Amino acid sequence: MKTIGVFDSGFGGLTVLRELIRLIPDARYVYLGDTARLPYGSKSRETIARYAISSAKFLVDRGADLLVIACNTATALAIDDIRAALPIPVIGVVEPGTQAALDAAKASSRGIEETHVVVLATAATTQSQAYSRSLSAAGLLSTEKACPLLVPLVEEGWLEQPAQKAVTLEVLRVYLLEGLEKAPNANVLLLGCTHYPLLKPLIETTLKTLHHPMQIIDSAAATAQAVAEALPWPIVPVEGLQPELLFYATDSIEKFQRLGSSFLNQPLAQVRLVDLGG
Amino acid sequence: MKTIGVFDSGFGGLTVLRELIRLIPDARYVYLGDTARLPYGSKSRETIARYAISSAKFLVDRGADLLVIACNTATALAIDDIRAALPIPVIGVVEPGTQAALDAAKASSRGIEETHVVVLATAATTQSQAYSRSLSAAGLLSTEKACPLLVPLVEEGWLEQPAQKAVTLEVLRVYLLEGLEKAPNANVLLLGCTHYPLLKPLIETTLKTLHHPMQIIDSAAATAQAVAEALPWPIVPVEGLQPELLFYATDSIEKFQRLGSSFLNQPLAQVRLVDLGG
């Protein structure tokens, strides 16, 4: 059985793992959350590349045959460095998100030329402009909107209890209005952060309230799809197969286990602590 | 002229510096924000102590005669280690906050025994239980309430524009209701995070809406007061004197300068980058 390594600075990448398990159940998965050194967002490109490469090499040492960079910041700033440093195929989250947006544009009545993509992401990701460069190269018009409050709202779990959910809906309304102000004709919404799939139902509600229908592209699901398509070995569908899951974190095992289960949509049986240095 | 070193993991400690400048204008201030290694909250006690000591030694090397730890996490987890490692007096934020709460209790009609303090702080600070231990040692009953969304709301500047301010008020309402549910008779509210002084007007509004009057203790102002009282040299009040201010950050100079000015309530003339290692 082949091993797929999945790397993120935290546990957001578990939304990618959730989709991977669904599409490719006959694999062994080793997930590393570099929680001791997060957030990557405030660090320089050199530092992020150094952290990401040491994390990626750890996953190669654990037997990874393919590596998924389930982290927008690491993909945006260091995927070329990671690819150069590793002997195995590496797939990031930006290209699959762009590809999914392009597919949506082609399938829409507007077509590629009339499609405008709004990208919701963290400040670090929007500052890197990785999505606008990638979308522009694909011929798509785009507007990036930084949404720094969404990760803390998801990590706090303010998604269900009425008063908390009302706050999250209001924050989404403010961000979406600000984003749509710059792009009034936008028809595609790209979720450019691995935390955001948990917000998808609330984003759908908000778009309905704003009477602004958009096609939502989930970069986590798009990345899993891209991995399934690029897999250098055949997928063997086995009824009822439970893939082998191994989790490593560089700090905060307890928080990783507690919050991670809502990202993965199943309990994290065991999380091991690993020290990758300063 | 004497030098006061002020240290925080980020720029929150600038609210302490703002109060220090007001109380002790005849000093030279050297401020270090260890922005490259923040947030300290998710790190282990050993790591935080190591970071804080290297930061503190940097300030001693820059001539500090007295050190203020304007960081709740570093104070809560490492003040004893820092004091042991340094040849100069060290003042943290927890003891002055406790002292101010005690003074408020003594002055109130309730007295010490009937006073109940609610402490608002980050998850890292509440987990350390530094405030409840310190308040309990002073004979005060307390309840700590973790408020992880407040720092991102302050850093996003969601304090004035109506739709954004409405969100912040609603978040404060949820947190205060949750805190007061555990402590229905609480009469003192301690702001146990150096970001929170910027929220004070909105907290006052929220308490009015909840019809629950409380005395608000600002640990930043309390710390500056404690420094002024403990100063091992005399304060010379000079009309119109502008203290000398030097700022160092370990990363993100631009963000430090942009956000820092609202914490300090004046522009940060020059911020220098310093590398303290991984």
PDB file of N, CA, C and O in Angstrom, chain B residues 208-252:
ATOM      1  N   LYS B 208     -23.158  48.321  29.865  1.00  0.00           N
ATOM      2  CA  LYS B 208     -24.373  49.138  30.014  1.00  0.00           C
ATOM      3  C   LYS B 208     -25.572  48.411  29.397  1.00  0.00           C
ATOM      4  O   LYS B 208     -26.654  48.347  29.988  1.00  0.00           O
ATOM      5  N   THR B 209     -25.379  47.873  28.187  1.00  0.00           N
ATOM      6  CA  THR B 209     -26.457  47.141  27.498  1.00  0.00           C
ATOM      7  C   THR B 209     -26.918  45.946  28.335  1.00  0.00           C
ATOM      8  O   THR B 209     -28.097  45.601  28.342  1.00  0.00           O
ATOM      9  N   LEU B 210     -25.967  45.309  29.020  1.00  0.00           N
ATOM     10  CA  LEU B 210     -26.300  44.135  29.834  1.00  0.00           C
ATOM     11  C   LEU B 210     -26.837  44.538  31.217  1.00  0.00           C
ATOM     12  O   LEU B 210     -27.168  43.659  32.017  1.00  0.00           O
ATOM     13  N   HIS B 211     -26.897  45.836  31.497  1.00  0.00           N
ATOM     14  CA  HIS B 211     -27.311  46.343  32.814  1.00  0.00           C
ATOM     15  C   HIS B 211     -26.519  45.672  33.927  1.00  0.00           C
ATOM     16  O   HIS B 211     -27.074  45.233  34.926  1.00  0.00           O
ATOM     17  N   HIS B 212     -25.207  45.526  33.712  1.00  0.00           N
ATOM     18  CA  HIS B 212     -24.356  44.886  34.707  1.00  0.00           C
ATOM     19  C   HIS B 212     -23.125  45.769  34.948  1.00  0.00           C
ATOM     20  O   HIS B 212     -22.079  45.558  34.318  1.00  0.00           O
ATOM     21  N   PRO B 213     -23.246  46.758  35.841  1.00  0.00           N
ATOM     22  CA  PRO B 213     -22.099  47.643  36.073  1.00  0.00           C
ATOM     23  C   PRO B 213     -20.927  46.891  36.708  1.00  0.00           C
ATOM     24  O   PRO B 213     -21.118  46.069  37.596  1.00  0.00           O
ATOM     25  N   MET B 214     -19.726  47.128  36.203  1.00  0.00           N
ATOM     26  CA  MET B 214     -18.519  46.519  36.774  1.00  0.00           C
ATOM     27  C   MET B 214     -17.408  47.563  36.726  1.00  0.00           C
ATOM     28  O   MET B 214     -17.372  48.398  35.822  1.00  0.00           O
ATOM     29  N   GLN B 215     -16.493  47.448  37.687  1.00  0.00           N
ATOM     30  CA  GLN B 215     -15.326  48.323  37.624  1.00  0.00           C
ATOM     31  C   GLN B 215     -14.292  47.672  36.711  1.00  0.00           C
ATOM     32  O   GLN B 215     -13.909  46.516  36.913  1.00  0.00           O
ATOM     33  N   ILE B 216     -13.837  48.410  35.707  1.00  0.00           N
ATOM     34  CA  ILE B 216     -12.890  47.841  34.746  1.00  0.00           C
ATOM     35  C   ILE B 216     -11.459  48.149  35.166  1.00  0.00           C
ATOM     36  O   ILE B 216     -11.101  49.307  35.369  1.00  0.00           O
ATOM     37  N   ILE B 217     -10.652  47.080  35.302  1.00  0.00           N
ATOM     38  CA  ILE B 217      -9.230  47.236  35.621  1.00  0.00           C
ATOM     39  C   ILE B 217      -8.441  46.948  34.353  1.00  0.00           C
ATOM     40  O   ILE B 217      -8.544  45.869  33.774  1.00  0.00           O
ATOM     41  N   ASP B 218      -7.652  47.931  33.967  1.00  0.00           N
ATOM     42  CA  ASP B 218      -6.844  47.828  32.758  1.00  0.00           C
ATOM     43  C   ASP B 218      -5.433  47.432  33.204  1.00  0.00           C
ATOM     44  O   ASP B 218      -4.722  48.206  33.830  1.00  0.00           O
ATOM     45  N   SER B 219      -5.017  46.190  32.883  1.00  0.00           N
ATOM     46  CA  SER B 219      -3.714  45.723  33.395  1.00  0.00           C
ATOM     47  C   SER B 219      -2.544  46.499  32.792  1.00  0.00           C
ATOM     48  O   SER B 219      -1.468  46.575  33.389  1.00  0.00           O
ATOM     49  N   ALA B 220      -2.751  47.107  31.611  1.00  0.00           N
ATOM     50  CA  ALA B 220      -1.682  47.922  31.024  1.00  0.00           C
ATOM     51  C   ALA B 220      -1.437  49.166  31.887  1.00  0.00           C
ATOM     52  O   ALA B 220      -0.294  49.469  32.255  1.00  0.00           O
ATOM     53  N   ALA B 221      -2.519  49.876  32.227  1.00  0.00           N
ATOM     54  CA  ALA B 221      -2.383  51.067  33.076  1.00  0.00           C
ATOM     55  C   ALA B 221      -1.880  50.680  34.462  1.00  0.00           C
ATOM     56  O   ALA B 221      -1.034  51.377  35.044  1.00  0.00           O
ATOM     57  N   ALA B 222      -2.376  49.550  34.992  1.00  0.00           N
ATOM     58  CA  ALA B 222      -1.942  49.104  36.319  1.00  0.00           C
ATOM     59  C   ALA B 222      -0.449  48.790  36.341  1.00  0.00           C
ATOM     60  O   ALA B 222       0.252  49.081  37.319  1.00  0.00           O
ATOM     61  N   THR B 223       0.041  48.213  35.253  1.00  0.00           N
ATOM     62  CA  THR B 223       1.466  47.867  35.171  1.00  0.00           C
ATOM     63  C   THR B 223       2.326  49.126  35.151  1.00  0.00           C
ATOM     64  O   THR B 223       3.342  49.217  35.854  1.00  0.00           O
ATOM     65  N   ALA B 224       1.917  50.100  34.340  1.00  0.00           N
ATOM     66  CA  ALA B 224       2.664  51.358  34.285  1.00  0.00           C
ATOM     67  C   ALA B 224       2.692  52.025  35.663  1.00  0.00           C
ATOM     68  O   ALA B 224       3.732  52.534  36.102  1.00  0.00           O
ATOM     69  N   GLN B 225       1.561  51.986  36.356  1.00  0.00           N
ATOM     70  CA  GLN B 225       1.485  52.542  37.708  1.00  0.00           C
ATOM     71  C   GLN B 225       2.457  51.810  38.641  1.00  0.00           C
ATOM     72  O   GLN B 225       3.190  52.438  39.413  1.00  0.00           O
ATOM     73  N   ALA B 226       2.495  50.474  38.537  1.00  0.00           N
ATOM     74  CA  ALA B 226       3.396  49.681  39.382  1.00  0.00           C
ATOM     75  C   ALA B 226       4.858  50.007  39.090  1.00  0.00           C
ATOM     76  O   ALA B 226       5.691  50.060  40.001  1.00  0.00           O
ATOM     77  N   VAL B 227       5.175  50.231  37.811  1.00  0.00           N
ATOM     78  CA  VAL B 227       6.549  50.582  37.436  1.00  0.00           C
ATOM     79  C   VAL B 227       6.908  51.935  38.050  1.00  0.00           C
ATOM     80  O   VAL B 227       7.981  52.091  38.648  1.00  0.00           O
ATOM     81  N   ALA B 228       6.004  52.905  37.941  1.00  0.00           N
ATOM     82  CA  ALA B 228       6.258  54.243  38.492  1.00  0.00           C
ATOM     83  C   ALA B 228       6.497  54.166  39.998  1.00  0.00           C
ATOM     84  O   ALA B 228       7.378  54.845  40.542  1.00  0.00           O
ATOM     85  N   GLU B 229       5.736  53.300  40.680  1.00  0.00           N
ATOM     86  CA  GLU B 229       5.885  53.172  42.137  1.00  0.00           C
ATOM     87  C   GLU B 229       7.162  52.444  42.530  1.00  0.00           C
ATOM     88  O   GLU B 229       7.766  52.737  43.553  1.00  0.00           O
ATOM     89  N   ALA B 230       7.585  51.472  41.691  1.00  0.00           N
ATOM     90  CA  ALA B 230       8.755  50.654  42.043  1.00  0.00           C
ATOM     91  C   ALA B 230      10.059  51.211  41.499  1.00  0.00           C
ATOM     92  O   ALA B 230      11.135  50.668  41.746  1.00  0.00           O
ATOM     93  N   LEU B 231       9.985  52.305  40.767  1.00  0.00           N
ATOM     94  CA  LEU B 231      11.161  52.847  40.083  1.00  0.00           C
ATOM     95  C   LEU B 231      12.301  53.113  41.064  1.00  0.00           C
ATOM     96  O   LEU B 231      12.122  53.851  42.034  1.00  0.00           O
ATOM     97  N   PRO B 232      13.494  52.522  40.819  1.00  0.00           N
ATOM     98  CA  PRO B 232      14.604  52.717  41.755  1.00  0.00           C
ATOM     99  C   PRO B 232      15.329  54.050  41.557  1.00  0.00           C
ATOM    100  O   PRO B 232      16.417  54.231  42.089  1.00  0.00           O
ATOM    101  N   TRP B 233      14.766  54.964  40.800  1.00  0.00           N
ATOM    102  CA  TRP B 233      15.342  56.300  40.655  1.00  0.00           C
ATOM    103  C   TRP B 233      14.199  57.311  40.642  1.00  0.00           C
ATOM    104  O   TRP B 233      13.062  56.936  40.353  1.00  0.00           O
ATOM    105  N   PRO B 234      14.464  58.583  40.960  1.00  0.00           N
ATOM    106  CA  PRO B 234      13.374  59.558  41.052  1.00  0.00           C
ATOM    107  C   PRO B 234      12.833  59.978  39.681  1.00  0.00           C
ATOM    108  O   PRO B 234      13.585  60.022  38.709  1.00  0.00           O
ATOM    109  N   ILE B 235      11.524  60.219  39.618  1.00  0.00           N
ATOM    110  CA  ILE B 235      10.918  60.736  38.390  1.00  0.00           C
ATOM    111  C   ILE B 235      11.047  62.258  38.406  1.00  0.00           C
ATOM    112  O   ILE B 235      10.648  62.905  39.370  1.00  0.00           O
ATOM    113  N   VAL B 236      11.650  62.815  37.365  1.00  0.00           N
ATOM    114  CA  VAL B 236      11.797  64.268  37.267  1.00  0.00           C
ATOM    115  C   VAL B 236      10.788  64.774  36.239  1.00  0.00           C
ATOM    116  O   VAL B 236      10.954  64.546  35.051  1.00  0.00           O
ATOM    117  N   PRO B 237       9.699  65.414  36.692  1.00  0.00           N
ATOM    118  CA  PRO B 237       8.715  65.893  35.720  1.00  0.00           C
ATOM    119  C   PRO B 237       9.253  67.108  34.981  1.00  0.00           C
ATOM    120  O   PRO B 237       9.663  68.088  35.602  1.00  0.00           O
ATOM    121  N   VAL B 238       9.319  67.023  33.668  1.00  0.00           N
ATOM    122  CA  VAL B 238       9.814  68.136  32.863  1.00  0.00           C
ATOM    123  C   VAL B 238       8.713  68.521  31.880  1.00  0.00           C
ATOM    124  O   VAL B 238       8.221  67.674  31.136  1.00  0.00           O
ATOM    125  N   GLU B 239       8.349  69.780  31.901  1.00  0.00           N
ATOM    126  CA  GLU B 239       7.275  70.277  31.027  1.00  0.00           C
ATOM    127  C   GLU B 239       7.605  70.026  29.554  1.00  0.00           C
ATOM    128  O   GLU B 239       8.688  70.383  29.083  1.00  0.00           O
ATOM    129  N   GLY B 240       6.681  69.367  28.851  1.00  0.00           N
ATOM    130  CA  GLY B 240       6.822  69.203  27.398  1.00  0.00           C
ATOM    131  C   GLY B 240       7.918  68.251  26.957  1.00  0.00           C
ATOM    132  O   GLY B 240       8.292  68.235  25.791  1.00  0.00           O
ATOM    133  N   LEU B 241       8.450  67.464  27.883  1.00  0.00           N
ATOM    134  CA  LEU B 241       9.541  66.551  27.520  1.00  0.00           C
ATOM    135  C   LEU B 241       9.010  65.375  26.703  1.00  0.00           C
ATOM    136  O   LEU B 241       8.027  64.740  27.068  1.00  0.00           O
ATOM    137  N   GLN B 242       9.660  65.116  25.574  1.00  0.00           N
ATOM    138  CA  GLN B 242       9.302  63.951  24.766  1.00  0.00           C
ATOM    139  C   GLN B 242      10.325  62.853  25.049  1.00  0.00           C
ATOM    140  O   GLN B 242      11.499  63.014  24.754  1.00  0.00           O
ATOM    141  N   PRO B 243       9.896  61.711  25.606  1.00  0.00           N
ATOM    142  CA  PRO B 243      10.881  60.671  25.894  1.00  0.00           C
ATOM    143  C   PRO B 243      11.471  60.087  24.612  1.00  0.00           C
ATOM    144  O   PRO B 243      10.817  60.099  23.568  1.00  0.00           O
ATOM    145  N   GLU B 244      12.700  59.588  24.701  1.00  0.00           N
ATOM    146  CA  GLU B 244      13.349  58.950  23.564  1.00  0.00           C
ATOM    147  C   GLU B 244      12.767  57.549  23.404  1.00  0.00           C
ATOM    148  O   GLU B 244      12.710  56.790  24.372  1.00  0.00           O
ATOM    149  N   LEU B 245      12.319  57.217  22.193  1.00  0.00           N
ATOM    150  CA  LEU B 245      11.693  55.910  21.954  1.00  0.00           C
ATOM    151  C   LEU B 245      12.441  55.145  20.873  1.00  0.00           C
ATOM    152  O   LEU B 245      12.659  55.666  19.779  1.00  0.00           O
ATOM    153  N   LEU B 246      12.837  53.915  21.200  1.00  0.00           N
ATOM    154  CA  LEU B 246      13.488  53.053  20.214  1.00  0.00           C
ATOM    155  C   LEU B 246      12.678  51.775  20.085  1.00  0.00           C
ATOM    156  O   LEU B 246      12.331  51.156  21.088  1.00  0.00           O
ATOM    157  N   PHE B 247      12.353  51.377  18.855  1.00  0.00           N
ATOM    158  CA  PHE B 247      11.552  50.165  18.650  1.00  0.00           C
ATOM    159  C   PHE B 247      12.342  49.110  17.873  1.00  0.00           C
ATOM    160  O   PHE B 247      12.990  49.425  16.871  1.00  0.00           O
ATOM    161  N   TYR B 248      12.255  47.874  18.345  1.00  0.00           N
ATOM    162  CA  TYR B 248      12.833  46.750  17.613  1.00  0.00           C
ATOM    163  C   TYR B 248      11.744  45.692  17.426  1.00  0.00           C
ATOM    164  O   TYR B 248      10.930  45.467  18.332  1.00  0.00           O
ATOM    165  N   ALA B 249      11.740  45.049  16.267  1.00  0.00           N
ATOM    166  CA  ALA B 249      10.831  43.918  16.028  1.00  0.00           C
ATOM    167  C   ALA B 249      11.643  42.818  15.356  1.00  0.00           C
ATOM    168  O   ALA B 249      12.641  43.096  14.676  1.00  0.00           O
ATOM    169  N   THR B 250      11.235  41.551  15.574  1.00  0.00           N
ATOM    170  CA  THR B 250      11.995  40.447  14.988  1.00  0.00           C
ATOM    171  C   THR B 250      11.454  40.036  13.618  1.00  0.00           C
ATOM    172  O   THR B 250      12.035  39.184  12.960  1.00  0.00           O
ATOM    173  N   ASP B 251      10.305  40.615  13.210  1.00  0.00           N
ATOM    174  CA  ASP B 251       9.751  40.354  11.874  1.00  0.00           C
ATOM    175  C   ASP B 251       8.666  41.390  11.589  1.00  0.00           C
ATOM    176  O   ASP B 251       8.254  42.127  12.479  1.00  0.00           O
ATOM    177  N   SER B 252       8.192  41.453  10.343  1.00  0.00           N
ATOM    178  CA  SER B 252       7.021  42.265   9.950  1.00  0.00           C
ATOM    179  C   SER B 252       7.093  43.718  10.423  1.00  0.00           C
ATOM    180  O   SER B 252       6.179  44.223  11.054  1.00  0.00           O
TER     181      SER B 252
END
